[in-house]
mmCIF file of C-alpha atoms in Angstrom:
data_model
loop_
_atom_site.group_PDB
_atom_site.id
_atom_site.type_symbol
_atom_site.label_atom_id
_atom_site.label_comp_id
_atom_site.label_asym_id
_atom_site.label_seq_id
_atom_site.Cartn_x
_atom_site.Cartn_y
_atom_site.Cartn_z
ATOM 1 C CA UNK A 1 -26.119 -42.529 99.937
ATOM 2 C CA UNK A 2 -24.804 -45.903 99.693
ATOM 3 C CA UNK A 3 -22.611 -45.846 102.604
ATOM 4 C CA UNK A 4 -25.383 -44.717 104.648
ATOM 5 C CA UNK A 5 -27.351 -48.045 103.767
ATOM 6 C CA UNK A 6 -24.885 -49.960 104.630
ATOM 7 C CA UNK A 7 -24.387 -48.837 107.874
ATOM 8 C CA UNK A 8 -28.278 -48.505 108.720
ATOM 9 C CA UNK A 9 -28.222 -52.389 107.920
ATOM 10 C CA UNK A 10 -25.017 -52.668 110.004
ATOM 11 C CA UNK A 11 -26.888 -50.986 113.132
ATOM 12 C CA UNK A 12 -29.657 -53.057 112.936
ATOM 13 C CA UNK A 13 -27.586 -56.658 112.344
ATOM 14 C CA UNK A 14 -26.049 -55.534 115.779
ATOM 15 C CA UNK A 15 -28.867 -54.435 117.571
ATOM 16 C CA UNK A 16 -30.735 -57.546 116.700
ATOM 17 C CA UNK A 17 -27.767 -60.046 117.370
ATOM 18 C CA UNK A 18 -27.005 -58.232 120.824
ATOM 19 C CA UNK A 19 -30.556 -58.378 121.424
ATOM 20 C CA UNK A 20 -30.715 -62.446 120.854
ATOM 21 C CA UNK A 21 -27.492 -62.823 122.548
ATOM 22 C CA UNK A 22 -29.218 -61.023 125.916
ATOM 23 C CA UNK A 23 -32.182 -62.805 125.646
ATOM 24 C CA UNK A 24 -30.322 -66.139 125.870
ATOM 25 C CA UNK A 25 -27.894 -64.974 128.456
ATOM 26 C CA UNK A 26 -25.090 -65.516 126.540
ATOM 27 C CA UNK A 27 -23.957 -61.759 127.560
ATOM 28 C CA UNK A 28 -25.124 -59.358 130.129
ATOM 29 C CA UNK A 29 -26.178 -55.854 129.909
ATOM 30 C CA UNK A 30 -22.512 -54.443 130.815
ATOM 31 C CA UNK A 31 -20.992 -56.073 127.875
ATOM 32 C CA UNK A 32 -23.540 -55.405 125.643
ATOM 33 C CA UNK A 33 -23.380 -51.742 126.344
ATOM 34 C CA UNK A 34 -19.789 -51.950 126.178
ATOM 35 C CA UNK A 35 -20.062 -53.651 122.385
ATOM 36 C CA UNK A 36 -22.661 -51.300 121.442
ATOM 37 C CA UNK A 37 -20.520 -48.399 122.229
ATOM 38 C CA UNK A 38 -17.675 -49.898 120.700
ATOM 39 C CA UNK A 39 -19.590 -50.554 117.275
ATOM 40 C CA UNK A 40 -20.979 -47.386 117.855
ATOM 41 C CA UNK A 41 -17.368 -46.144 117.718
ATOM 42 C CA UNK A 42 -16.128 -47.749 114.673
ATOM 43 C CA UNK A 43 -19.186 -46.817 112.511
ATOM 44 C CA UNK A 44 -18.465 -43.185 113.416
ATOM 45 C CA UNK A 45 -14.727 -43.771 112.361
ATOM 46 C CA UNK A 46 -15.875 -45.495 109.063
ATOM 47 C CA UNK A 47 -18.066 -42.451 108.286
ATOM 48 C CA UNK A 48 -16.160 -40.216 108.796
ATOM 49 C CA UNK A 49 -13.461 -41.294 107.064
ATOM 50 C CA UNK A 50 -15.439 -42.611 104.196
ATOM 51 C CA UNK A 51 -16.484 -38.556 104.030
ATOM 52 C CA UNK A 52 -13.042 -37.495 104.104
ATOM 53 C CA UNK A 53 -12.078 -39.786 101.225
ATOM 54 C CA UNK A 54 -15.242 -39.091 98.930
ATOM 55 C CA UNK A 55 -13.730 -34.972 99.797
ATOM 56 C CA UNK A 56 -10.259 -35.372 98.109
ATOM 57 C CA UNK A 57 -11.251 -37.616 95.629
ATOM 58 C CA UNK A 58 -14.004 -35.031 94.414
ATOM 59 C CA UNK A 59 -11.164 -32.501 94.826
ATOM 60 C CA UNK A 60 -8.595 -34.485 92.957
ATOM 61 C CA UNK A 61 -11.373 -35.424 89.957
ATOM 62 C CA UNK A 62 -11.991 -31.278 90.109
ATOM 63 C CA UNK A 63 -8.543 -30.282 89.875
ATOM 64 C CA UNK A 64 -8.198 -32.674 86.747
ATOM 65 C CA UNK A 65 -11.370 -31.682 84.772
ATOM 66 C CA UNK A 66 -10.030 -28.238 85.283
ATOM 67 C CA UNK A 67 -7.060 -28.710 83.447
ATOM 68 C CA UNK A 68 -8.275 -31.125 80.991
ATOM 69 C CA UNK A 69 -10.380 -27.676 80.176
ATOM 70 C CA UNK A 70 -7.029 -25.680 79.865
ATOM 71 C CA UNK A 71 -7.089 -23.966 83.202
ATOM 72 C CA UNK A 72 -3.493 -23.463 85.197
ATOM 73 C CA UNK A 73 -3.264 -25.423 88.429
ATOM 74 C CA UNK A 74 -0.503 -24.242 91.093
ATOM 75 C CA UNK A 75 1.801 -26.531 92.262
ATOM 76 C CA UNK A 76 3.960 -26.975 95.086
ATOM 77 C CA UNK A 77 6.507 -29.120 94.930
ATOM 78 C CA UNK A 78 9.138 -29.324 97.378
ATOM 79 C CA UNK A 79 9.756 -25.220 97.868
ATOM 80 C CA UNK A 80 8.987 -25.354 94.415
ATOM 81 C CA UNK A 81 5.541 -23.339 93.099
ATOM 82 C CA UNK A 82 4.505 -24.108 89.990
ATOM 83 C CA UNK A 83 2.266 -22.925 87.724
ATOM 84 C CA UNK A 84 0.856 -26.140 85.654
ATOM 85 C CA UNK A 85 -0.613 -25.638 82.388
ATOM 86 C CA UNK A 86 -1.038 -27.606 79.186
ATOM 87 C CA UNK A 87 1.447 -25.386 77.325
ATOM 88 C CA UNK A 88 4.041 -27.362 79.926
ATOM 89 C CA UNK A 89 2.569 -30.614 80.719
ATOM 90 C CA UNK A 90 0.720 -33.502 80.233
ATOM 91 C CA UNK A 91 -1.564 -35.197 82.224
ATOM 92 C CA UNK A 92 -1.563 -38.870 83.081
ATOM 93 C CA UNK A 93 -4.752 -40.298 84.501
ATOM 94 C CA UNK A 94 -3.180 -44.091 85.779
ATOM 95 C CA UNK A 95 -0.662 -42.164 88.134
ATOM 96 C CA UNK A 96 -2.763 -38.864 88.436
ATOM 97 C CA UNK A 97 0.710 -36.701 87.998
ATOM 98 C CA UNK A 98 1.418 -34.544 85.585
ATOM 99 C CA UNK A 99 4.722 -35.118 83.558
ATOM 100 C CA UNK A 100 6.816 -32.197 81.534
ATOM 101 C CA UNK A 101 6.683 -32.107 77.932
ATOM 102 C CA UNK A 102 9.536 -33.478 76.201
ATOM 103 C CA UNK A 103 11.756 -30.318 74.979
ATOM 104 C CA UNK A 104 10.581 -28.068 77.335
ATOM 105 C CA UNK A 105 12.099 -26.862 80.480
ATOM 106 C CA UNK A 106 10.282 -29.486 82.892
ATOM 107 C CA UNK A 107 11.054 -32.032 80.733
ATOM 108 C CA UNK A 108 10.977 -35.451 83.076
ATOM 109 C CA UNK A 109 9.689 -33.393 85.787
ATOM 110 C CA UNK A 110 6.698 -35.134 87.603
ATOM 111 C CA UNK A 111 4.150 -33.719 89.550
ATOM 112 C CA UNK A 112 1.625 -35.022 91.478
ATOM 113 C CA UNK A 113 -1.969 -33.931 91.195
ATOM 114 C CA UNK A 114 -2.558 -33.564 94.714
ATOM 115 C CA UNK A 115 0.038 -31.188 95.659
ATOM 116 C CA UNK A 116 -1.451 -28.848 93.260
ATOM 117 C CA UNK A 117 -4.675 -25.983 93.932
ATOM 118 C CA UNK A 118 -6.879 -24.266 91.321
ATOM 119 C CA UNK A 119 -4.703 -21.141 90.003
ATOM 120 C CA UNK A 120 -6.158 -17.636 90.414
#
């Protein structure tokens, strides 16, 4: 919702400052088109990959909240699958991996949150 503001504001600071510029003939109608379309461009690129970003962090807070709730996660790592669980592993929320539990047999193994789904 945010994002969108900001770019509504963003496309009306440009239209208004390619506006004065033309009316001052300080640029013609070519290049104006030509930095519309450009800005045009790059506001398209922002969105979309501000909408990308927003997806895998939603999917990455998901996957965590499911097994802060005791859930298994599958893993691949490598040609590795795992199945992650919190019999196995403990989660660390500053490196958003999940590390073996000392004793157990992935001790020091680490895994990282985003190479792992919701389990079945």
């Amino acid at each position: 919702m945010i994002y969108g503001l900001i770019i509504f504001f963003l496309v009306i600071a440009l239209i208004l400052l390619l506006e004065t510029l033309s009316r001052h003939q300080m640029i013609n109608t070519k290049t104006k088109l030509i930095l519309s379309g450009s800005a045009l461009l790059l506001i398209l690129g922002i969105v979309l990959f501000t909408q990308k970003q927003e997806k895998q962090e939603n999917k990455i807070t998901n996957l965590a909240q499911e097994f802060l709730r005791g859930r298994n996660l599958k893993c691949q790592v490598g040609t590795q699958n795992l199945d992650v669980n919190q019999t196995h592993f403990n989660f660390v929320s500053g490196t958003l991996t999940f590390m073996g539990k000392e004793g157990g047999e992935y001790y020091r193994k680490n895994i990282p949150l985003k190479a792992c789904d919701l389990g079945e």
